[in-house]
Amino acid sequence: MVLTPGTSAPFDDLKAYKPWEVDGKYFGDGREIALLEYIYSHPLLHQLRGNPTNILAAIDTFAQTVTGLINIGETKGEIITPLILQNKPATMLELGGYIGYSAIMLGDALKQAGGKKYYSVEKNPLFAAVAASLVDLAGLNDTVRIIVGTGAEGIQRLFYDGSLQGKDSQLGMIFFDHHKPSYTADLKLCEQLGLVGAQTVLVADNMILPGNPPYAEWVRASIVEKKRMVADAPAAEILGNPNLQYRSRSVISFEPSGMEDALEITECVGISA
Ligand SMILES: C[S@@+](CC[C@H](N)C(=O)[O-])C[C@H]1O[C@@H](n2cnc3c(N)ncnc32)[C@H](O)[C@@H]1O
């Protein structure tokens, strides 16, 4: 499998979101409900229904003109979407769904690529409810399932309810965009449950803003180095599967506010016996 060479489009200042920070808050100050009201009172609502592209454009307009939102935005989306179209994952897991922007963008790409299910796990039930409503408006209910819970709770629920077992046991792609210190533990949980295999691609957001050294260390380590890390780990820690061989690279891109950031794109290229 060959990954698309990762190059970010230059940032278009005319499309910049408003600053996230308003009176010391970055989200959860009512802006998500305001977005829902904005979308459902949109004069062109009939053109948004069943049209993921138009819904994403309307969310972008809200964030450009009313209040900033912590979505991946168009520029990072232009890096991840081709990976989906190229790798054609049957199932994809997202950790950190917020109001559903990436679930609509990437879930639509997965559907176009012939994929079956996009699972989006979101800890905040209110954000998850907004996401579910927008996914429904986008006409993506058959593809995108929103799960309320932490990343670890969502992974375990999907595993033990049978959604990620049998022929769907390996995830084609995992998108990490939630609690930064949980990326490594949640990846290792997926590894340990057998959800990561030789076709899986991992995409991790915010590798510069704020950065995630433990995650970068794990996905860039050799099998020998990972076995050493596992041997040195405290007994209570989730150990993952050090036998998974990864090829990983950093791709510079931009937040929708225009700030420079990076995605870590990691391909599982084999499993050592
Ligand atoms: C940056 S936002 C995700 C943006 C979304 N992926 C998009 O681009 O549209 C991060 C989200 O992770 C959620 N979150 C925080 N900790 C979490 C956890 N442990 N498990 C799952 N979600 C979490 C937050 O509530 C927030 O909605």
Coordinates of C-alpha atoms and ligand atoms in Angstrom, one line a residue:
M1 CA 0.0 0.0 0.0
V2 CA 1.4 3.4 -0.9
L3 CA 0.4 6.5 1.0
T4 CA -0.4 9.7 -0.8
P5 CA 2.7 12.0 -0.5
G6 CA 1.7 14.3 2.3
T7 CA 1.8 17.9 1.3
S8 CA -0.5 20.5 2.7
A9 CA -2.1 23.1 0.6
P10 CA -1.0 26.6 1.7
F11 CA -3.4 28.2 4.1
D12 CA -6.0 30.6 2.7
D13 CA -6.4 33.5 5.1
L14 CA -9.8 34.4 3.6
K15 CA -11.1 31.1 5.1
A16 CA -9.7 31.5 8.6
Y17 CA -12.0 30.6 11.5
K18 CA -12.5 33.2 14.2
P19 CA -10.3 32.6 17.3
W20 CA -11.4 29.7 19.4
E21 CA -10.8 31.5 22.7
V22 CA -13.8 33.6 23.9
D23 CA -13.7 34.9 27.5
G24 CA -11.2 32.1 28.4
K25 CA -13.3 29.3 26.9
Y26 CA -12.4 27.3 23.8
F27 CA -15.6 25.3 23.5
G28 CA -18.6 24.3 25.5
D29 CA -19.8 27.9 26.1
G30 CA -23.0 27.5 24.1
R31 CA -21.4 27.8 20.7
E32 CA -22.2 24.2 19.7
I33 CA -25.9 24.7 20.3
A34 CA -25.7 28.1 18.6
L35 CA -24.2 26.2 15.6
L36 CA -27.1 23.7 15.6
E37 CA -29.6 26.6 15.6
Y38 CA -27.7 28.4 12.9
I39 CA -27.8 25.3 10.6
Y40 CA -31.4 24.5 11.2
S41 CA -32.5 28.1 10.6
H42 CA -30.3 28.4 7.5
P43 CA -32.2 30.0 4.6
L44 CA -30.9 27.3 2.3
L45 CA -31.6 24.4 4.7
H46 CA -33.1 22.4 1.8
Q47 CA -29.7 22.5 0.1
L48 CA -27.9 21.2 3.2
R49 CA -30.2 18.2 3.6
G50 CA -28.4 15.1 2.3
N51 CA -25.4 17.2 1.2
P52 CA -22.3 16.7 3.3
T53 CA -20.3 19.3 1.3
N54 CA -22.9 22.0 1.8
I55 CA -23.2 21.2 5.5
L56 CA -19.4 21.5 6.0
A57 CA -19.4 24.8 4.1
A58 CA -22.2 26.1 6.4
I59 CA -20.3 25.0 9.5
D60 CA -17.1 26.7 8.1
T61 CA -19.1 29.9 7.5
F62 CA -20.4 29.8 11.1
A63 CA -16.9 29.4 12.4
Q64 CA -15.6 32.2 10.1
T65 CA -18.3 34.7 11.0
V66 CA -19.8 33.8 14.4
T67 CA -17.5 31.8 16.8
G68 CA -14.4 29.6 16.1
L69 CA -14.9 25.8 16.4
I70 CA -12.3 23.2 17.2
N71 CA -12.8 21.2 13.9
I72 CA -10.0 19.8 11.8
G73 CA -11.1 22.2 9.0
E74 CA -10.7 22.1 5.3
T75 CA -6.8 22.1 5.0
K76 CA -6.2 19.1 7.2
G77 CA -9.3 17.4 5.7
E78 CA -7.6 17.7 2.3
I79 CA -4.7 15.6 3.6
I80 CA -6.9 12.9 5.3
T81 CA -9.6 12.5 2.7
P82 CA -7.3 11.3 -0.1
L83 CA -5.9 8.7 2.3
I84 CA -9.4 7.3 2.7
L85 CA -10.1 7.4 -1.0
Q86 CA -6.8 5.6 -1.7
N87 CA -6.8 3.0 1.1
K88 CA -10.6 2.3 1.0
P89 CA -11.0 1.3 4.7
A90 CA -14.1 -0.8 5.3
T91 CA -14.3 0.5 8.9
M92 CA -12.8 3.6 10.5
L93 CA -12.7 4.7 14.1
E94 CA -12.5 8.4 15.2
L95 CA -11.7 9.3 18.8
G96 CA -12.9 12.9 19.5
G97 CA -15.9 13.7 17.3
Y98 CA -16.9 17.1 18.7
I99 CA -19.8 18.5 16.6
G100 CA -19.4 16.0 13.8
Y101 CA -17.4 18.0 11.3
S102 CA -14.7 15.4 10.7
A103 CA -17.3 12.6 11.0
I104 CA -19.3 14.1 8.1
M105 CA -16.2 14.9 6.0
L106 CA -14.4 11.6 6.5
G107 CA -17.5 9.5 6.8
D108 CA -18.7 10.8 3.5
A109 CA -15.3 10.0 2.0
L110 CA -15.4 6.4 3.5
K111 CA -18.9 5.9 2.0
Q112 CA -17.7 7.2 -1.4
A113 CA -14.8 4.7 -1.2
G114 CA -17.2 1.8 -0.7
G115 CA -16.6 1.6 3.1
K116 CA -19.1 0.4 5.5
K117 CA -18.9 2.1 8.9
Y118 CA -17.4 5.2 10.5
Y119 CA -17.5 5.1 14.3
S120 CA -17.0 8.4 16.0
V121 CA -16.5 8.4 19.8
E122 CA -17.2 11.6 21.7
K123 CA -16.9 12.0 25.5
N124 CA -19.3 15.0 25.8
P125 CA -22.9 13.9 25.3
L126 CA -24.1 17.4 24.2
F127 CA -21.4 17.6 21.5
A128 CA -22.3 14.0 20.5
A129 CA -26.0 15.0 20.2
V130 CA -25.1 17.9 17.9
A131 CA -23.0 15.6 15.8
A132 CA -25.7 13.0 15.6
S133 CA -28.2 15.7 14.4
L134 CA -25.8 17.0 11.8
V135 CA -24.9 13.5 10.6
D136 CA -28.6 12.8 10.2
L137 CA -29.1 16.1 8.2
A138 CA -26.1 15.0 6.0
G139 CA -27.9 11.8 5.2
L140 CA -25.0 9.7 6.6
N141 CA -26.9 7.7 9.2
D142 CA -26.3 4.5 7.4
T143 CA -22.5 5.0 7.5
V144 CA -21.7 7.2 10.6
R145 CA -22.4 6.0 14.1
I146 CA -21.8 8.4 17.0
I147 CA -20.8 6.7 20.4
V148 CA -20.9 8.7 23.6
G149 CA -18.0 7.9 25.9
T150 CA -14.2 8.2 26.3
G151 CA -12.0 6.7 23.7
A152 CA -11.3 3.7 25.8
E153 CA -15.0 3.2 26.6
G154 CA -16.0 3.5 23.0
I155 CA -13.3 1.0 21.8
Q156 CA -14.4 -1.5 24.4
R157 CA -18.1 -1.1 23.7
L158 CA -17.5 -1.6 20.0
F159 CA -15.3 -4.6 20.6
Y160 CA -17.6 -6.3 23.1
D161 CA -20.9 -5.6 21.3
G162 CA -19.5 -7.4 18.3
S163 CA -19.2 -4.4 16.0
L164 CA -15.5 -4.9 15.6
Q165 CA -15.3 -8.6 15.5
G166 CA -15.4 -11.3 12.9
K167 CA -14.6 -10.0 9.4
D168 CA -14.7 -6.4 10.7
S169 CA -12.2 -7.0 13.4
Q170 CA -9.5 -4.9 11.8
L171 CA -9.9 -1.2 11.5
G172 CA -8.9 0.3 8.1
M173 CA -8.1 3.6 9.7
I174 CA -8.0 5.3 13.1
F175 CA -8.2 9.0 13.6
F176 CA -7.0 10.3 16.9
D177 CA -8.3 13.8 17.7
H178 CA -9.4 13.6 21.4
H179 CA -7.6 13.9 24.8
K180 CA -3.9 14.2 23.8
P181 CA -2.5 12.1 26.7
S182 CA -4.9 9.3 25.8
Y183 CA -3.7 8.8 22.2
T184 CA -1.0 6.3 23.2
A185 CA -3.1 4.3 25.7
D186 CA -6.0 4.1 23.3
L187 CA -3.8 3.0 20.4
K188 CA -2.3 0.3 22.5
L189 CA -5.8 -0.8 23.6
C190 CA -6.7 -1.1 19.9
E191 CA -3.5 -3.0 19.3
Q192 CA -4.1 -5.4 22.2
L193 CA -7.6 -6.1 21.0
G194 CA -6.3 -7.1 17.6
L195 CA -8.0 -4.1 15.9
V196 CA -4.7 -2.9 14.2
G197 CA -3.4 -5.0 11.4
A198 CA -1.2 -4.9 8.3
Q199 CA -3.7 -2.6 6.4
T200 CA -4.4 -0.2 9.2
V201 CA -3.5 3.5 8.8
L202 CA -3.3 5.7 11.9
V203 CA -3.8 9.5 11.6
A204 CA -3.1 11.6 14.7
D205 CA -3.9 15.3 14.9
N206 CA -2.3 18.1 16.9
M207 CA 1.3 16.8 16.8
I208 CA 2.6 20.3 17.1
L209 CA -0.3 22.1 18.8
P210 CA 0.2 20.9 21.6
G211 CA 2.4 18.0 20.4
N212 CA 2.4 14.4 21.6
P213 CA 5.9 13.0 22.3
P214 CA 4.8 9.7 23.8
Y215 CA 2.6 8.9 20.8
A216 CA 5.3 9.9 18.3
E217 CA 7.8 7.8 20.2
W218 CA 5.6 4.7 20.1
V219 CA 4.6 4.9 16.4
R220 CA 8.2 5.7 15.3
A221 CA 9.9 3.0 17.4
S222 CA 11.3 -0.2 15.9
I223 CA 9.9 -3.5 17.1
V224 CA 13.1 -4.1 19.2
E225 CA 12.7 -0.7 20.8
K226 CA 9.0 -1.3 21.5
K227 CA 9.7 -4.7 23.1
R228 CA 12.2 -2.9 25.4
M229 CA 9.6 -0.2 26.3
V230 CA 7.1 -3.0 27.1
A231 CA 9.6 -4.8 29.2
D232 CA 10.2 -1.6 31.2
A233 CA 6.5 -0.6 31.5
P234 CA 4.7 -0.7 34.9
A235 CA 2.6 -3.8 35.3
A236 CA -0.7 -1.9 35.3
E237 CA -0.1 -0.2 31.9
I238 CA -1.8 -1.2 28.7
L239 CA 1.1 -2.7 26.8
G240 CA -0.2 -2.8 23.2
N241 CA 1.3 -5.0 20.6
P242 CA 5.1 -4.3 20.0
N243 CA 5.1 -6.7 17.1
L244 CA 3.3 -4.3 14.8
Q245 CA 5.7 -2.7 12.4
Y246 CA 4.9 0.9 11.6
R247 CA 6.1 3.4 9.0
S248 CA 5.4 6.9 10.2
R249 CA 5.8 10.4 9.0
S250 CA 4.8 13.9 10.1
V251 CA 2.8 16.1 7.7
I252 CA 2.8 19.8 8.3
S253 CA -0.6 21.4 8.0
F254 CA -2.7 24.2 9.4
E255 CA -5.5 24.6 11.9
P256 CA -8.6 26.3 10.5
S257 CA -7.5 29.4 12.4
G258 CA -4.3 29.4 10.3
M259 CA -1.8 28.2 13.0
E260 CA 0.8 25.7 11.8
D261 CA 0.3 22.2 13.1
A262 CA 1.1 18.6 12.0
L263 CA -0.6 15.3 11.5
E264 CA 1.3 12.1 12.2
I265 CA 0.4 9.5 9.5
T266 CA 1.4 6.0 10.3
E267 CA 1.0 2.9 8.2
C268 CA 1.1 -0.6 9.7
V269 CA 3.3 -2.4 7.2
G270 CA 3.6 -5.9 8.8
I271 CA 3.5 -8.0 11.9
S272 CA 6.5 -9.7 13.3
A273 CA 6.0 -13.3 14.3
Ligands
LIG1 C1 -10.5 18.7 18.7 S1 -12.1 18.1 19.1 C2 -12.5 17.0 17.8 C3 -12.8 17.6 16.5 C4 -13.4 16.7 15.5 N1 -12.5 15.5 15.3 C5 -13.5 17.4 14.2 O1 -12.5 17.7 13.5 O2 -14.6 17.8 13.8 C6 -11.7 17.1 20.5 C7 -13.0 16.4 21.1 O3 -12.5 15.3 21.9 C8 -13.5 15.2 23.0 N2 -12.8 14.4 24.0 C9 -12.0 14.9 25.0 N3 -11.5 13.9 25.7 C10 -12.0 12.7 25.2 C11 -11.8 11.4 25.5 N4 -11.1 10.9 26.4 N5 -12.5 10.5 24.7 C12 -13.3 10.9 23.6 N6 -13.5 12.2 23.3 C13 -12.8 13.1 24.1 C14 -13.8 16.6 23.3 O4 -15.0 16.7 24.0 C15 -13.8 17.3 21.9 O5 -15.1 17.3 21.4

